[in-house]
Tab-separated table of C-alpha atoms in Angstrom:
chain	number	residue	atom	x	y	z
A	1	MET	CA	6.525	-10.499	-6.410
A	2	ASP	CA	3.883	-13.232	-6.338
A	3	ALA	CA	2.314	-14.993	-3.358
A	4	VAL	CA	4.865	-17.821	-3.437
A	5	ARG	CA	7.783	-15.393	-3.281
A	6	VAL	CA	6.149	-13.483	-0.438
A	7	ALA	CA	5.820	-16.786	1.454
A	8	LEU	CA	9.486	-17.579	0.827
A	9	LEU	CA	10.500	-14.095	1.946
A	10	ARG	CA	8.522	-14.584	5.142
A	11	GLU	CA	10.342	-17.870	5.792
A	12	VAL	CA	13.688	-16.158	5.360
A	13	LEU	CA	12.611	-13.364	7.704
A	14	ALA	CA	11.247	-15.683	10.408
A	15	GLY	CA	12.590	-14.553	13.766
A	16	THR	CA	13.336	-11.002	12.615
A	17	GLU	CA	11.422	-7.875	13.555
A	18	TRP	CA	10.218	-7.328	9.970
A	19	LEU	CA	7.347	-9.800	10.004
A	20	GLY	CA	5.786	-8.337	13.122
A	21	ALA	CA	6.444	-4.766	12.004
A	22	THR	CA	4.913	-5.203	8.557
A	23	ARG	CA	1.895	-7.081	9.943
A	24	ARG	CA	1.339	-4.418	12.591
A	25	PHE	CA	1.529	-1.609	10.029
A	26	ALA	CA	-0.747	-3.532	7.644
A	27	GLY	CA	-3.232	-3.936	10.494
A	28	VAL	CA	-3.245	-0.184	11.131
A	29	LEU	CA	-3.731	0.489	7.410
A	30	ARG	CA	-6.532	-2.052	7.073
A	31	GLY	CA	-8.210	-0.907	10.281
A	32	SER	CA	-8.178	2.708	9.179
A	33	VAL	CA	-9.720	2.151	5.749
A	34	VAL	CA	-12.225	-0.515	6.821
A	35	ALA	CA	-13.433	1.524	9.797
A	36	HIS	CA	-14.243	4.453	7.518
A	37	GLY	CA	-15.532	2.500	4.520
A	38	GLY	CA	-12.593	3.188	2.242
A	39	GLY	CA	-10.987	6.318	0.919
A	40	LEU	CA	-7.346	5.218	0.718
A	41	LEU	CA	-5.026	7.676	-1.025
A	42	LEU	CA	-1.549	6.424	-1.915
A	43	VAL	CA	1.196	8.915	-2.783
A	44	GLY	CA	4.939	8.861	-3.318
A	45	THR	CA	7.390	11.541	-4.384
A	46	PRO	CA	8.214	12.997	-7.791
A	47	GLU	CA	11.122	10.548	-7.961
A	48	TYR	CA	9.367	7.522	-6.440
A	49	GLU	CA	5.794	6.620	-7.335
A	50	PRO	CA	4.423	3.561	-5.501
A	51	TRP	CA	2.430	2.287	-8.503
A	52	HIS	CA	3.534	-1.288	-7.762
A	53	LEU	CA	2.082	-1.104	-4.234
A	54	ALA	CA	-1.121	0.344	-5.683
A	55	ALA	CA	-1.459	-2.661	-8.012
A	56	HIS	CA	-0.833	-5.126	-5.170
A	57	LEU	CA	-3.363	-3.436	-2.901
A	58	VAL	CA	-5.971	-3.603	-5.676
A	59	ASP	CA	-5.276	-7.349	-5.979
A	60	GLU	CA	-5.407	-7.850	-2.211
A	61	ALA	CA	-8.672	-5.910	-2.032
A	62	ALA	CA	-10.234	-8.270	-4.582
A	63	TRP	CA	-8.783	-11.506	-3.165
A	64	SER	CA	-9.635	-10.707	0.450
A	65	GLY	CA	-13.109	-9.320	-0.160
A	66	THR	CA	-12.015	-5.982	1.320
A	67	PRO	CA	-12.701	-3.368	-1.357
A	68	GLU	CA	-11.663	-0.588	1.027
A	69	LEU	CA	-8.007	-1.588	0.484
A	70	ALA	CA	-8.079	-0.517	-3.185
A	71	PRO	CA	-6.235	2.817	-3.244
A	72	THR	CA	-6.385	5.919	-5.376
A	73	LEU	CA	-2.851	6.476	-6.645
A	74	VAL	CA	-1.960	10.166	-6.407
A	75	ARG	CA	0.768	11.029	-8.888
A	76	GLN	CA	3.023	14.081	-8.749
A	77	HIS	CA	3.095	14.524	-12.528
A	78	ALA	CA	-0.388	13.340	-13.481
A	79	ARG	CA	-1.753	14.683	-16.767
A	80	PRO	CA	-5.381	14.927	-17.830
A	81	SER	CA	-4.538	12.774	-20.864
A	82	ASP	CA	-3.435	9.873	-18.614
A	83	PRO	CA	-5.814	6.932	-18.070
A	84	ALA	CA	-8.293	7.720	-15.276
A	85	HIS	CA	-6.523	5.559	-12.654
A	86	LEU	CA	-3.241	7.415	-13.343
A	87	ALA	CA	-4.618	10.940	-13.753
A	88	VAL	CA	-5.120	11.880	-10.078
A	89	GLY	CA	-2.789	14.713	-9.090
A	90	PRO	CA	-1.642	16.171	-5.750
A	91	GLY	CA	-4.717	18.374	-5.557
A	92	ARG	CA	-6.602	15.251	-4.418
A	93	ILE	CA	-4.615	15.335	-1.167
A	94	SER	CA	-5.801	18.899	-0.555
A	95	ALA	CA	-9.388	17.747	-1.111
A	96	ALA	CA	-9.103	14.824	1.355
A	97	ARG	CA	-11.366	14.940	4.376
A	98	ARG	CA	-12.071	13.194	7.670
A	99	GLY	CA	-12.533	9.463	7.240
A	100	GLU	CA	-9.975	9.139	4.460
A	101	THR	CA	-6.514	7.632	4.861
A	102	LEU	CA	-3.354	8.967	3.222
A	103	LEU	CA	-0.468	6.505	2.868
A	104	VAL	CA	2.788	8.268	1.981
A	105	VAL	CA	5.493	5.971	0.587
A	106	ALA	CA	8.853	7.684	0.265
A	107	PRO	CA	12.465	6.529	0.547
A	108	GLU	CA	13.341	9.923	2.046
A	109	GLU	CA	11.564	12.959	3.485
A	110	PRO	CA	9.066	14.122	0.824
A	111	ALA	CA	9.688	17.863	1.204
A	112	SER	CA	7.454	18.772	-1.741
A	113	LEU	CA	4.465	17.071	-0.076
A	114	LEU	CA	4.791	18.111	3.540
A	115	GLU	CA	2.471	21.123	3.370
A	116	ARG	CA	-0.291	19.113	1.643
A	117	VAL	CA	0.117	16.250	4.133
A	118	HIS	CA	-0.074	18.709	7.024
A	119	ASP	CA	-3.273	20.247	5.617
A	120	ALA	CA	-4.789	16.782	5.121
A	121	ARG	CA	-4.033	15.827	8.703
A	122	ARG	CA	-5.620	19.062	9.958
A	123	ALA	CA	-8.720	18.174	7.910
A	124	GLY	CA	-9.026	14.890	9.839
A	125	VAL	CA	-7.289	12.533	7.396
A	126	THR	CA	-5.407	9.572	8.920
A	127	VAL	CA	-1.800	9.857	7.752
A	128	LEU	CA	0.446	6.796	7.512
A	129	ALA	CA	4.087	6.850	6.385
A	130	LEU	CA	6.155	4.029	4.917
A	131	GLY	CA	9.864	4.396	4.179
A	132	GLY	CA	12.673	6.705	5.118
A	133	THR	CA	14.272	6.665	8.519
A	134	GLY	CA	11.175	7.165	10.626
A	135	GLY	CA	12.241	10.650	11.705
A	136	GLY	CA	11.608	14.108	10.355
A	137	GLU	CA	8.482	16.160	9.740
A	138	LEU	CA	6.524	13.418	7.993
A	139	ALA	CA	6.989	11.024	10.901
A	140	ALA	CA	5.893	13.763	13.302
A	141	MET	CA	2.695	14.328	11.287
A	142	ALA	CA	1.882	10.659	10.701
A	143	HIS	CA	-0.453	8.704	12.932
A	144	ASP	CA	1.738	5.651	12.316
A	145	THR	CA	4.995	4.945	10.503
A	146	LEU	CA	7.041	1.997	9.312
A	147	ALA	CA	10.638	3.064	8.749
A	148	VAL	CA	12.783	1.378	6.116
A	149	PRO	CA	16.174	3.014	6.622
A	150	GLU	CA	18.803	2.865	3.902
A	151	GLY	CA	21.012	-0.162	4.473
A	152	ALA	CA	18.286	-2.171	6.236
A	153	GLU	CA	18.009	-5.927	5.614
A	154	LEU	CA	15.039	-5.251	3.328
A	155	ASP	CA	14.528	-2.617	0.688
A	156	LEU	CA	11.408	-0.476	0.448
A	157	ASP	CA	9.939	-2.554	-2.391
A	158	SER	CA	10.155	-5.797	-0.393
A	159	VAL	CA	8.575	-4.164	2.642
A	160	GLN	CA	5.689	-2.934	0.473
A	161	HIS	CA	5.060	-6.513	-0.696
A	162	LEU	CA	4.933	-7.756	2.886
A	163	VAL	CA	2.601	-4.932	3.955
A	164	SER	CA	0.181	-5.411	1.053
A	165	ALA	CA	0.053	-9.192	1.541
A	166	ALA	CA	-0.545	-8.832	5.279
A	167	ALA	CA	-3.247	-6.210	4.714
A	168	GLY	CA	-5.191	-8.641	2.524
A	169	GLU	CA	-4.656	-11.709	4.678
A	170	ASN	CA	-5.827	-10.067	7.860
A	171	ALA	CA	-9.169	-8.988	6.480
A	172	GLY	CA	-11.058	-10.751	9.239
A	173	SER	CA	-13.407	-7.829	9.840
A	174	THR	CA	-15.152	-8.442	6.511
A	175	GLY	CA	-16.459	-11.809	7.620
A	176	CYS	CA	-14.830	-13.623	4.697
A	177	ARG	CA	-11.301	-14.186	5.844
A	178	ARG	CA	-9.344	-16.122	3.293
A	179	GLY	CA	-6.119	-17.830	4.184
A	180	PHE	CA	-2.881	-17.853	2.267
A	181	ARG	CA	-3.552	-21.287	0.786
A	182	ASP	CA	-6.931	-20.215	-0.556
A	183	ARG	CA	-5.397	-17.153	-2.197
A	184	LEU	CA	-2.518	-19.201	-3.599
A	185	SER	CA	-4.976	-21.743	-4.982
A	186	ARG	CA	-6.991	-19.015	-6.701
A	187	LEU	CA	-3.812	-17.491	-8.140
A	188	THR	CA	-2.688	-20.882	-9.463
A	189	GLU	CA	-6.075	-21.468	-11.075
A	190	ALA	CA	-5.953	-18.070	-12.747
A	191	LEU	CA	-2.440	-18.634	-14.066
A	192	THR	CA	-3.129	-22.132	-15.385
A	193	ALA	CA	-6.567	-21.485	-16.867
A	194	PRO	CA	-6.776	-21.727	-20.661
A	195	PRO	CA	-7.027	-18.434	-22.509
A	196	PRO	CA	-10.529	-17.163	-23.226
A	197	ALA	CA	-12.056	-18.075	-26.567
A	198	PRO	CA	-11.686	-15.365	-29.217
A	199	TRP	CA	-14.824	-13.397	-29.994
């Protein structure tokens, strides 16, 4: 979903609770990673890997001048032969320490992760949860949650787009806040630029 579609989605959602909820959650996420200088771990479940959110947060980190938003994607089935950015396994959660933030994105309670998440929280990691119903053990462990129950007006993927966009737009603490129009202009320039000359 590009910046134009996010803007259209926001127009459609005007007057609903989703805009405020996603902006609030994005503010908590941004505040946590910026306050500690980075260290964002992003993890899903064996059935649901939030690689798309990881890519959007990397983009938002670059566009907003907030490098702390760029996450490390923790994959359940990472292999050493995978490219470096895809080869981080669940052991990274166990190694997380105070000052780092763990964002768990899961459509339902991630039973296979709960023990690692609990250990990370005990080590001083800020735990955030996105998805599911907002109840259960993960919600009890998390410092903040944004529930996306099944049957809600928005699906989990759409909510992730709104959260990542809001996290980048609200990067006022970096001193180089860029508005939506500036980001859209830069995206348009990148998409319409001629291809680079062959070497």
